[in-house]
């Protein structure tokens, strides 16, 4: 499994913040809650906005989601509503797919992953393991990793209750393919310092 280490050093970029924060402040972040009703343990949970062909990082972040467990995340999108696809892979290699799930800014989303979403064994997927370290003195409250071609920031991959303190690291898994995939890294601290970086991921092994 390919491994990439990324160090985030936050600085206050006033010009960049003036463009990004008003878009985020014009509406509150939406909380989306997932419930595992599949009867099995989920190993990976990926999300993708409707305007991109790429899956984002695994929302579970190296922890399993057992049957009946609930996990919540914040999501950001620029319009009043947006559609997302969700792909869950269980510990046995089976897959569950939800397509075009509509989220609205005026109501929190509740998504129940159940047996009706089962699509069978999922073909083997190349996974890149991305290590993210907060190399600043600030606490990162939100961390987004949208594909370059998406207008949505998508899901905060720190979940709704987590943050990334100075010197702390988190590991995320993300599917990669033979073509170069470009993502934006958007990290926002409690005191509204922002770092924005672009990374490219590609499976270079035959």
mmCIF file with all atom_site columns, C-alpha atoms in Angstrom:
data_model
loop_
_atom_site.group_PDB
_atom_site.id
_atom_site.type_symbol
_atom_site.label_atom_id
_atom_site.label_alt_id
_atom_site.label_comp_id
_atom_site.label_asym_id
_atom_site.label_entity_id
_atom_site.label_seq_id
_atom_site.pdbx_PDB_ins_code
_atom_site.Cartn_x
_atom_site.Cartn_y
_atom_site.Cartn_z
_atom_site.occupancy
_atom_site.B_iso_or_equiv
_atom_site.pdbx_formal_charge
_atom_site.auth_seq_id
_atom_site.auth_comp_id
_atom_site.auth_asym_id
_atom_site.auth_atom_id
_atom_site.pdbx_PDB_model_num
ATOM 1   C CA . UNK A 1 1   ? 0.000   0.000  0.000   1.00 0.00 ? 1   UNK A CA 1
ATOM 2   C CA . UNK A 1 2   ? 1.410   3.361  -1.044  1.00 0.00 ? 2   UNK A CA 1
ATOM 3   C CA . UNK A 1 3   ? 2.020   5.846  1.760   1.00 0.00 ? 3   UNK A CA 1
ATOM 4   C CA . UNK A 1 4   ? 2.227   9.635  1.516   1.00 0.00 ? 4   UNK A CA 1
ATOM 5   C CA . UNK A 1 5   ? 3.044   11.999 4.368   1.00 0.00 ? 5   UNK A CA 1
ATOM 6   C CA . UNK A 1 6   ? 1.666   15.528 4.348   1.00 0.00 ? 6   UNK A CA 1
ATOM 7   C CA . UNK A 1 7   ? 2.610   18.257 6.830   1.00 0.00 ? 7   UNK A CA 1
ATOM 8   C CA . UNK A 1 8   ? 0.197   21.148 7.226   1.00 0.00 ? 8   UNK A CA 1
ATOM 9   C CA . UNK A 1 9   ? 1.634   24.481 8.323   1.00 0.00 ? 9   UNK A CA 1
ATOM 10  C CA . UNK A 1 10  ? -1.156  26.992 8.879   1.00 0.00 ? 10  UNK A CA 1
ATOM 11  C CA . UNK A 1 11  ? -0.703  30.683 8.276   1.00 0.00 ? 11  UNK A CA 1
ATOM 12  C CA . UNK A 1 12  ? -3.214  33.511 8.164   1.00 0.00 ? 12  UNK A CA 1
ATOM 13  C CA . UNK A 1 13  ? -3.653  34.447 4.507   1.00 0.00 ? 13  UNK A CA 1
ATOM 14  C CA . UNK A 1 14  ? -5.985  37.427 4.712   1.00 0.00 ? 14  UNK A CA 1
ATOM 15  C CA . UNK A 1 15  ? -6.677  37.594 0.978   1.00 0.00 ? 15  UNK A CA 1
ATOM 16  C CA . UNK A 1 16  ? -7.486  33.898 0.739   1.00 0.00 ? 16  UNK A CA 1
ATOM 17  C CA . UNK A 1 17  ? -9.595  33.955 3.883   1.00 0.00 ? 17  UNK A CA 1
ATOM 18  C CA . UNK A 1 18  ? -11.662 36.837 2.547   1.00 0.00 ? 18  UNK A CA 1
ATOM 19  C CA . UNK A 1 19  ? -12.643 34.654 -0.409  1.00 0.00 ? 19  UNK A CA 1
ATOM 20  C CA . UNK A 1 20  ? -13.217 31.357 1.374   1.00 0.00 ? 20  UNK A CA 1
ATOM 21  C CA . UNK A 1 21  ? -14.665 32.151 4.796   1.00 0.00 ? 21  UNK A CA 1
ATOM 22  C CA . UNK A 1 22  ? -17.638 34.245 3.639   1.00 0.00 ? 22  UNK A CA 1
ATOM 23  C CA . UNK A 1 23  ? -18.731 31.338 1.449   1.00 0.00 ? 23  UNK A CA 1
ATOM 24  C CA . UNK A 1 24  ? -18.541 29.104 4.477   1.00 0.00 ? 24  UNK A CA 1
ATOM 25  C CA . UNK A 1 25  ? -20.118 31.627 6.819   1.00 0.00 ? 25  UNK A CA 1
ATOM 26  C CA . UNK A 1 26  ? -23.125 32.387 4.617   1.00 0.00 ? 26  UNK A CA 1
ATOM 27  C CA . UNK A 1 27  ? -24.577 29.059 5.700   1.00 0.00 ? 27  UNK A CA 1
ATOM 28  C CA . UNK A 1 28  ? -23.800 26.763 8.585   1.00 0.00 ? 28  UNK A CA 1
ATOM 29  C CA . UNK A 1 29  ? -22.111 23.471 8.008   1.00 0.00 ? 29  UNK A CA 1
ATOM 30  C CA . UNK A 1 30  ? -24.582 20.648 7.651   1.00 0.00 ? 30  UNK A CA 1
ATOM 31  C CA . UNK A 1 31  ? -24.270 17.651 9.979   1.00 0.00 ? 31  UNK A CA 1
ATOM 32  C CA . UNK A 1 32  ? -24.792 14.287 8.294   1.00 0.00 ? 32  UNK A CA 1
ATOM 33  C CA . UNK A 1 33  ? -25.255 11.162 10.415  1.00 0.00 ? 33  UNK A CA 1
ATOM 34  C CA . UNK A 1 34  ? -24.629 7.639  9.142   1.00 0.00 ? 34  UNK A CA 1
ATOM 35  C CA . UNK A 1 35  ? -26.091 4.544  10.770  1.00 0.00 ? 35  UNK A CA 1
ATOM 36  C CA . UNK A 1 36  ? -24.758 1.090  9.965   1.00 0.00 ? 36  UNK A CA 1
ATOM 37  C CA . UNK A 1 37  ? -27.808 -1.139 9.471   1.00 0.00 ? 37  UNK A CA 1
ATOM 38  C CA . UNK A 1 38  ? -26.039 -3.644 7.190   1.00 0.00 ? 38  UNK A CA 1
ATOM 39  C CA . UNK A 1 39  ? -25.639 -6.339 9.848   1.00 0.00 ? 39  UNK A CA 1
ATOM 40  C CA . UNK A 1 40  ? -21.869 -6.403 9.330   1.00 0.00 ? 40  UNK A CA 1
ATOM 41  C CA . UNK A 1 41  ? -18.863 -4.217 10.163  1.00 0.00 ? 41  UNK A CA 1
ATOM 42  C CA . UNK A 1 42  ? -17.960 -1.446 7.720   1.00 0.00 ? 42  UNK A CA 1
ATOM 43  C CA . UNK A 1 43  ? -14.256 -0.959 7.059   1.00 0.00 ? 43  UNK A CA 1
ATOM 44  C CA . UNK A 1 44  ? -14.303 1.978  4.582   1.00 0.00 ? 44  UNK A CA 1
ATOM 45  C CA . UNK A 1 45  ? -16.850 4.726  3.871   1.00 0.00 ? 45  UNK A CA 1
ATOM 46  C CA . UNK A 1 46  ? -16.235 6.959  0.839   1.00 0.00 ? 46  UNK A CA 1
ATOM 47  C CA . UNK A 1 47  ? -18.235 9.958  -0.376  1.00 0.00 ? 47  UNK A CA 1
ATOM 48  C CA . UNK A 1 48  ? -18.297 11.793 -3.707  1.00 0.00 ? 48  UNK A CA 1
ATOM 49  C CA . UNK A 1 49  ? -20.175 14.914 -4.759  1.00 0.00 ? 49  UNK A CA 1
ATOM 50  C CA . UNK A 1 50  ? -22.286 14.601 -7.893  1.00 0.00 ? 50  UNK A CA 1
ATOM 51  C CA . UNK A 1 51  ? -19.996 16.930 -9.848  1.00 0.00 ? 51  UNK A CA 1
ATOM 52  C CA . UNK A 1 52  ? -16.880 14.727 -9.574  1.00 0.00 ? 52  UNK A CA 1
ATOM 53  C CA . UNK A 1 53  ? -15.871 11.268 -10.739 1.00 0.00 ? 53  UNK A CA 1
ATOM 54  C CA . UNK A 1 54  ? -13.468 10.730 -7.816  1.00 0.00 ? 54  UNK A CA 1
ATOM 55  C CA . UNK A 1 55  ? -14.121 9.275  -4.371  1.00 0.00 ? 55  UNK A CA 1
ATOM 56  C CA . UNK A 1 56  ? -12.885 11.302 -1.433  1.00 0.00 ? 56  UNK A CA 1
ATOM 57  C CA . UNK A 1 57  ? -10.900 9.938  1.539   1.00 0.00 ? 57  UNK A CA 1
ATOM 58  C CA . UNK A 1 58  ? -12.349 7.261  3.798   1.00 0.00 ? 58  UNK A CA 1
ATOM 59  C CA . UNK A 1 59  ? -14.496 9.094  6.349   1.00 0.00 ? 59  UNK A CA 1
ATOM 60  C CA . UNK A 1 60  ? -13.930 6.495  9.061   1.00 0.00 ? 60  UNK A CA 1
ATOM 61  C CA . UNK A 1 61  ? -10.205 7.244  9.272   1.00 0.00 ? 61  UNK A CA 1
ATOM 62  C CA . UNK A 1 62  ? -8.685  3.841  10.179  1.00 0.00 ? 62  UNK A CA 1
ATOM 63  C CA . UNK A 1 63  ? -11.517 2.813  12.508  1.00 0.00 ? 63  UNK A CA 1
ATOM 64  C CA . UNK A 1 64  ? -14.280 0.302  11.852  1.00 0.00 ? 64  UNK A CA 1
ATOM 65  C CA . UNK A 1 65  ? -17.998 1.053  12.014  1.00 0.00 ? 65  UNK A CA 1
ATOM 66  C CA . UNK A 1 66  ? -19.760 -1.848 13.704  1.00 0.00 ? 66  UNK A CA 1
ATOM 67  C CA . UNK A 1 67  ? -23.373 -2.907 13.144  1.00 0.00 ? 67  UNK A CA 1
ATOM 68  C CA . UNK A 1 68  ? -25.734 -0.382 14.724  1.00 0.00 ? 68  UNK A CA 1
ATOM 69  C CA . UNK A 1 69  ? -23.000 2.226  15.194  1.00 0.00 ? 69  UNK A CA 1
ATOM 70  C CA . UNK A 1 70  ? -23.604 5.888  14.373  1.00 0.00 ? 70  UNK A CA 1
ATOM 71  C CA . UNK A 1 71  ? -21.015 8.323  12.973  1.00 0.00 ? 71  UNK A CA 1
ATOM 72  C CA . UNK A 1 72  ? -21.570 12.015 12.189  1.00 0.00 ? 72  UNK A CA 1
ATOM 73  C CA . UNK A 1 73  ? -19.681 14.413 9.928   1.00 0.00 ? 73  UNK A CA 1
ATOM 74  C CA . UNK A 1 74  ? -19.977 17.999 8.743   1.00 0.00 ? 74  UNK A CA 1
ATOM 75  C CA . UNK A 1 75  ? -20.357 18.708 5.034   1.00 0.00 ? 75  UNK A CA 1
ATOM 76  C CA . UNK A 1 76  ? -20.048 21.932 3.053   1.00 0.00 ? 76  UNK A CA 1
ATOM 77  C CA . UNK A 1 77  ? -21.516 22.690 -0.373  1.00 0.00 ? 77  UNK A CA 1
ATOM 78  C CA . UNK A 1 78  ? -22.048 26.082 -2.069  1.00 0.00 ? 78  UNK A CA 1
ATOM 79  C CA . UNK A 1 79  ? -25.726 25.795 -3.027  1.00 0.00 ? 79  UNK A CA 1
ATOM 80  C CA . UNK A 1 80  ? -28.927 25.216 -1.068  1.00 0.00 ? 80  UNK A CA 1
ATOM 81  C CA . UNK A 1 81  ? -28.813 21.513 -1.843  1.00 0.00 ? 81  UNK A CA 1
ATOM 82  C CA . UNK A 1 82  ? -26.429 18.966 -3.309  1.00 0.00 ? 82  UNK A CA 1
ATOM 83  C CA . UNK A 1 83  ? -26.323 15.289 -4.229  1.00 0.00 ? 83  UNK A CA 1
ATOM 84  C CA . UNK A 1 84  ? -23.687 12.848 -3.010  1.00 0.00 ? 84  UNK A CA 1
ATOM 85  C CA . UNK A 1 85  ? -22.851 9.209  -3.670  1.00 0.00 ? 85  UNK A CA 1
ATOM 86  C CA . UNK A 1 86  ? -21.626 6.931  -0.866  1.00 0.00 ? 86  UNK A CA 1
ATOM 87  C CA . UNK A 1 87  ? -19.672 3.694  -1.101  1.00 0.00 ? 87  UNK A CA 1
ATOM 88  C CA . UNK A 1 88  ? -19.166 1.477  1.947   1.00 0.00 ? 88  UNK A CA 1
ATOM 89  C CA . UNK A 1 89  ? -16.914 -1.587 1.993   1.00 0.00 ? 89  UNK A CA 1
ATOM 90  C CA . UNK A 1 90  ? -17.286 -4.142 4.764   1.00 0.00 ? 90  UNK A CA 1
ATOM 91  C CA . UNK A 1 91  ? -14.637 -6.312 6.384   1.00 0.00 ? 91  UNK A CA 1
ATOM 92  C CA . UNK A 1 92  ? -15.534 -9.196 4.044   1.00 0.00 ? 92  UNK A CA 1
ATOM 93  C CA . UNK A 1 93  ? -14.935 -7.196 0.858   1.00 0.00 ? 93  UNK A CA 1
ATOM 94  C CA . UNK A 1 94  ? -18.621 -6.648 0.044   1.00 0.00 ? 94  UNK A CA 1
ATOM 95  C CA . UNK A 1 95  ? -19.877 -3.250 -1.061  1.00 0.00 ? 95  UNK A CA 1
ATOM 96  C CA . UNK A 1 96  ? -22.903 -1.043 -0.378  1.00 0.00 ? 96  UNK A CA 1
ATOM 97  C CA . UNK A 1 97  ? -23.758 1.866  -2.660  1.00 0.00 ? 97  UNK A CA 1
ATOM 98  C CA . UNK A 1 98  ? -26.052 4.863  -2.203  1.00 0.00 ? 98  UNK A CA 1
ATOM 99  C CA . UNK A 1 99  ? -26.391 7.074  -5.264  1.00 0.00 ? 99  UNK A CA 1
ATOM 100 C CA . UNK A 1 100 ? -27.603 10.665 -5.644  1.00 0.00 ? 100 UNK A CA 1
ATOM 101 C CA . UNK A 1 101 ? -28.559 11.156 -1.990  1.00 0.00 ? 101 UNK A CA 1
ATOM 102 C CA . UNK A 1 102 ? -29.914 14.696 -1.737  1.00 0.00 ? 102 UNK A CA 1
ATOM 103 C CA . UNK A 1 103 ? -28.770 16.948 1.098   1.00 0.00 ? 103 UNK A CA 1
ATOM 104 C CA . UNK A 1 104 ? -30.460 20.259 1.914   1.00 0.00 ? 104 UNK A CA 1
ATOM 105 C CA . UNK A 1 105 ? -28.964 23.150 3.849   1.00 0.00 ? 105 UNK A CA 1
ATOM 106 C CA . UNK A 1 106 ? -32.049 23.536 6.058   1.00 0.00 ? 106 UNK A CA 1
ATOM 107 C CA . UNK A 1 107 ? -32.057 20.030 7.533   1.00 0.00 ? 107 UNK A CA 1
ATOM 108 C CA . UNK A 1 108 ? -29.464 17.651 8.888   1.00 0.00 ? 108 UNK A CA 1
ATOM 109 C CA . UNK A 1 109 ? -29.060 14.474 6.889   1.00 0.00 ? 109 UNK A CA 1
ATOM 110 C CA . UNK A 1 110 ? -29.618 10.965 8.240   1.00 0.00 ? 110 UNK A CA 1
ATOM 111 C CA . UNK A 1 111 ? -28.282 8.130  6.090   1.00 0.00 ? 111 UNK A CA 1
ATOM 112 C CA . UNK A 1 112 ? -28.986 4.512  6.940   1.00 0.00 ? 112 UNK A CA 1
ATOM 113 C CA . UNK A 1 113 ? -26.715 2.002  5.244   1.00 0.00 ? 113 UNK A CA 1
ATOM 114 C CA . UNK A 1 114 ? -28.729 -1.177 4.923   1.00 0.00 ? 114 UNK A CA 1
ATOM 115 C CA . UNK A 1 115 ? -28.923 -4.493 3.106   1.00 0.00 ? 115 UNK A CA 1
ATOM 116 C CA . UNK A 1 116 ? -30.948 -2.827 0.332   1.00 0.00 ? 116 UNK A CA 1
ATOM 117 C CA . UNK A 1 117 ? -27.772 -0.977 -0.689  1.00 0.00 ? 117 UNK A CA 1
ATOM 118 C CA . UNK A 1 118 ? -25.780 -4.193 -1.121  1.00 0.00 ? 118 UNK A CA 1
ATOM 119 C CA . UNK A 1 119 ? -24.175 -4.509 -4.592  1.00 0.00 ? 119 UNK A CA 1
ATOM 120 C CA . UNK A 1 120 ? -22.041 -7.622 -4.048  1.00 0.00 ? 120 UNK A CA 1
ATOM 121 C CA . UNK A 1 121 ? -18.295 -8.216 -3.772  1.00 0.00 ? 121 UNK A CA 1
ATOM 122 C CA . UNK A 1 122 ? -16.329 -5.143 -4.758  1.00 0.00 ? 122 UNK A CA 1
ATOM 123 C CA . UNK A 1 123 ? -13.425 -5.469 -7.204  1.00 0.00 ? 123 UNK A CA 1
ATOM 124 C CA . UNK A 1 124 ? -10.015 -5.043 -5.671  1.00 0.00 ? 124 UNK A CA 1
ATOM 125 C CA . UNK A 1 125 ? -9.256  -1.366 -5.112  1.00 0.00 ? 125 UNK A CA 1
ATOM 126 C CA . UNK A 1 126 ? -5.853  0.263  -4.869  1.00 0.00 ? 126 UNK A CA 1
ATOM 127 C CA . UNK A 1 127 ? -5.739  2.272  -1.654  1.00 0.00 ? 127 UNK A CA 1
ATOM 128 C CA . UNK A 1 128 ? -3.275  5.050  -0.870  1.00 0.00 ? 128 UNK A CA 1
ATOM 129 C CA . UNK A 1 129 ? -2.641  5.732  2.808   1.00 0.00 ? 129 UNK A CA 1
ATOM 130 C CA . UNK A 1 130 ? -2.273  9.455  3.447   1.00 0.00 ? 130 UNK A CA 1
ATOM 131 C CA . UNK A 1 131 ? -0.643  10.610 6.691   1.00 0.00 ? 131 UNK A CA 1
ATOM 132 C CA . UNK A 1 132 ? -1.589  14.178 7.660   1.00 0.00 ? 132 UNK A CA 1
ATOM 133 C CA . UNK A 1 133 ? 0.392   15.951 10.394  1.00 0.00 ? 133 UNK A CA 1
ATOM 134 C CA . UNK A 1 134 ? -0.465  19.334 11.878  1.00 0.00 ? 134 UNK A CA 1
ATOM 135 C CA . UNK A 1 135 ? 2.933   21.062 11.802  1.00 0.00 ? 135 UNK A CA 1
ATOM 136 C CA . UNK A 1 136 ? 1.552   24.332 13.195  1.00 0.00 ? 136 UNK A CA 1
ATOM 137 C CA . UNK A 1 137 ? 0.829   25.687 16.684  1.00 0.00 ? 137 UNK A CA 1
ATOM 138 C CA . UNK A 1 138 ? -2.903  25.958 15.962  1.00 0.00 ? 138 UNK A CA 1
ATOM 139 C CA . UNK A 1 139 ? -5.705  23.445 16.403  1.00 0.00 ? 139 UNK A CA 1
ATOM 140 C CA . UNK A 1 140 ? -7.263  22.336 13.116  1.00 0.00 ? 140 UNK A CA 1
ATOM 141 C CA . UNK A 1 141 ? -11.043 22.189 13.498  1.00 0.00 ? 141 UNK A CA 1
ATOM 142 C CA . UNK A 1 142 ? -12.035 21.253 9.954   1.00 0.00 ? 142 UNK A CA 1
ATOM 143 C CA . UNK A 1 143 ? -10.163 19.310 7.292   1.00 0.00 ? 143 UNK A CA 1
ATOM 144 C CA . UNK A 1 144 ? -11.552 18.939 3.783   1.00 0.00 ? 144 UNK A CA 1
ATOM 145 C CA . UNK A 1 145 ? -10.069 17.099 0.796   1.00 0.00 ? 145 UNK A CA 1
ATOM 146 C CA . UNK A 1 146 ? -12.262 17.727 -2.254  1.00 0.00 ? 146 UNK A CA 1
ATOM 147 C CA . UNK A 1 147 ? -11.255 16.603 -5.753  1.00 0.00 ? 147 UNK A CA 1
ATOM 148 C CA . UNK A 1 148 ? -9.946  19.459 -7.881  1.00 0.00 ? 148 UNK A CA 1
ATOM 149 C CA . UNK A 1 149 ? -12.920 19.262 -10.257 1.00 0.00 ? 149 UNK A CA 1
ATOM 150 C CA . UNK A 1 150 ? -15.552 19.703 -7.527  1.00 0.00 ? 150 UNK A CA 1
ATOM 151 C CA . UNK A 1 151 ? -17.071 23.036 -6.444  1.00 0.00 ? 151 UNK A CA 1
ATOM 152 C CA . UNK A 1 152 ? -18.036 21.517 -3.087  1.00 0.00 ? 152 UNK A CA 1
ATOM 153 C CA . UNK A 1 153 ? -15.653 21.264 -0.138  1.00 0.00 ? 153 UNK A CA 1
ATOM 154 C CA . UNK A 1 154 ? -17.440 18.026 0.669   1.00 0.00 ? 154 UNK A CA 1
ATOM 155 C CA . UNK A 1 155 ? -17.085 16.240 4.001   1.00 0.00 ? 155 UNK A CA 1
ATOM 156 C CA . UNK A 1 156 ? -14.957 17.292 6.951   1.00 0.00 ? 156 UNK A CA 1
ATOM 157 C CA . UNK A 1 157 ? -12.825 14.169 7.360   1.00 0.00 ? 157 UNK A CA 1
ATOM 158 C CA . UNK A 1 158 ? -12.145 14.893 11.052  1.00 0.00 ? 158 UNK A CA 1
ATOM 159 C CA . UNK A 1 159 ? -15.809 13.996 11.848  1.00 0.00 ? 159 UNK A CA 1
ATOM 160 C CA . UNK A 1 160 ? -18.109 16.266 13.866  1.00 0.00 ? 160 UNK A CA 1
ATOM 161 C CA . UNK A 1 161 ? -16.338 15.918 17.236  1.00 0.00 ? 161 UNK A CA 1
ATOM 162 C CA . UNK A 1 162 ? -12.637 15.672 16.370  1.00 0.00 ? 162 UNK A CA 1
ATOM 163 C CA . UNK A 1 163 ? -9.845  18.150 15.854  1.00 0.00 ? 163 UNK A CA 1
ATOM 164 C CA . UNK A 1 164 ? -6.156  17.885 14.981  1.00 0.00 ? 164 UNK A CA 1
ATOM 165 C CA . UNK A 1 165 ? -3.886  19.453 17.596  1.00 0.00 ? 165 UNK A CA 1
ATOM 166 C CA . UNK A 1 166 ? -0.337  20.739 17.075  1.00 0.00 ? 166 UNK A CA 1
ATOM 167 C CA . UNK A 1 167 ? 1.995   17.866 16.233  1.00 0.00 ? 167 UNK A CA 1
ATOM 168 C CA . UNK A 1 168 ? -0.846  15.365 15.952  1.00 0.00 ? 168 UNK A CA 1
ATOM 169 C CA . UNK A 1 169 ? -1.263  13.085 12.953  1.00 0.00 ? 169 UNK A CA 1
ATOM 170 C CA . UNK A 1 170 ? -4.155  11.245 11.333  1.00 0.00 ? 170 UNK A CA 1
ATOM 171 C CA . UNK A 1 171 ? -4.115  8.608  8.625   1.00 0.00 ? 171 UNK A CA 1
ATOM 172 C CA . UNK A 1 172 ? -6.650  8.491  5.822   1.00 0.00 ? 172 UNK A CA 1
ATOM 173 C CA . UNK A 1 173 ? -7.216  5.936  3.065   1.00 0.00 ? 173 UNK A CA 1
ATOM 174 C CA . UNK A 1 174 ? -8.180  7.015  -0.436  1.00 0.00 ? 174 UNK A CA 1
ATOM 175 C CA . UNK A 1 175 ? -8.700  5.027  -3.663  1.00 0.00 ? 175 UNK A CA 1
ATOM 176 C CA . UNK A 1 176 ? -6.136  5.676  -6.409  1.00 0.00 ? 176 UNK A CA 1
ATOM 177 C CA . UNK A 1 177 ? -5.997  4.690  -10.069 1.00 0.00 ? 177 UNK A CA 1
ATOM 178 C CA . UNK A 1 178 ? -3.483  4.715  -12.940 1.00 0.00 ? 178 UNK A CA 1
ATOM 179 C CA . UNK A 1 179 ? -4.393  8.295  -13.907 1.00 0.00 ? 179 UNK A CA 1
ATOM 180 C CA . UNK A 1 180 ? -3.235  11.276 -11.863 1.00 0.00 ? 180 UNK A CA 1
ATOM 181 C CA . UNK A 1 181 ? -5.929  12.435 -9.404  1.00 0.00 ? 181 UNK A CA 1
ATOM 182 C CA . UNK A 1 182 ? -5.693  15.968 -8.039  1.00 0.00 ? 182 UNK A CA 1
ATOM 183 C CA . UNK A 1 183 ? -7.183  17.030 -4.707  1.00 0.00 ? 183 UNK A CA 1
ATOM 184 C CA . UNK A 1 184 ? -7.345  20.237 -2.711  1.00 0.00 ? 184 UNK A CA 1
ATOM 185 C CA . UNK A 1 185 ? -6.407  20.179 0.976   1.00 0.00 ? 185 UNK A CA 1
ATOM 186 C CA . UNK A 1 186 ? -8.373  22.754 2.973   1.00 0.00 ? 186 UNK A CA 1
ATOM 187 C CA . UNK A 1 187 ? -7.596  22.952 6.690   1.00 0.00 ? 187 UNK A CA 1
ATOM 188 C CA . UNK A 1 188 ? -9.251  25.535 8.921   1.00 0.00 ? 188 UNK A CA 1
ATOM 189 C CA . UNK A 1 189 ? -8.172  26.269 12.491  1.00 0.00 ? 189 UNK A CA 1
ATOM 190 C CA . UNK A 1 190 ? -10.245 27.505 15.412  1.00 0.00 ? 190 UNK A CA 1
ATOM 191 C CA . UNK A 1 191 ? -8.907  31.036 14.960  1.00 0.00 ? 191 UNK A CA 1
ATOM 192 C CA . UNK A 1 192 ? -9.717  30.979 11.223  1.00 0.00 ? 192 UNK A CA 1
ATOM 193 C CA . UNK A 1 193 ? -6.230  30.412 9.896   1.00 0.00 ? 193 UNK A CA 1
ATOM 194 C CA . UNK A 1 194 ? -6.365  28.521 6.639   1.00 0.00 ? 194 UNK A CA 1
ATOM 195 C CA . UNK A 1 195 ? -4.017  26.361 4.639   1.00 0.00 ? 195 UNK A CA 1
ATOM 196 C CA . UNK A 1 196 ? -4.842  25.384 1.083   1.00 0.00 ? 196 UNK A CA 1
ATOM 197 C CA . UNK A 1 197 ? -2.685  22.945 -0.838  1.00 0.00 ? 197 UNK A CA 1
ATOM 198 C CA . UNK A 1 198 ? -3.012  20.749 -3.885  1.00 0.00 ? 198 UNK A CA 1
ATOM 199 C CA . UNK A 1 199 ? -1.761  17.184 -4.104  1.00 0.00 ? 199 UNK A CA 1
ATOM 200 C CA . UNK A 1 200 ? -1.712  14.610 -6.877  1.00 0.00 ? 200 UNK A CA 1
ATOM 201 C CA . UNK A 1 201 ? -2.216  10.891 -6.276  1.00 0.00 ? 201 UNK A CA 1
ATOM 202 C CA . UNK A 1 202 ? -1.529  8.113  -8.749  1.00 0.00 ? 202 UNK A CA 1
ATOM 203 C CA . UNK A 1 203 ? -0.989  4.365  -8.704  1.00 0.00 ? 203 UNK A CA 1
ATOM 204 C CA . UNK A 1 204 ? 2.335   3.927  -10.484 1.00 0.00 ? 204 UNK A CA 1
ATOM 205 C CA . UNK A 1 205 ? 2.707   0.190  -9.893  1.00 0.00 ? 205 UNK A CA 1
ATOM 206 C CA . UNK A 1 206 ? 1.988   -2.139 -12.834 1.00 0.00 ? 206 UNK A CA 1
#
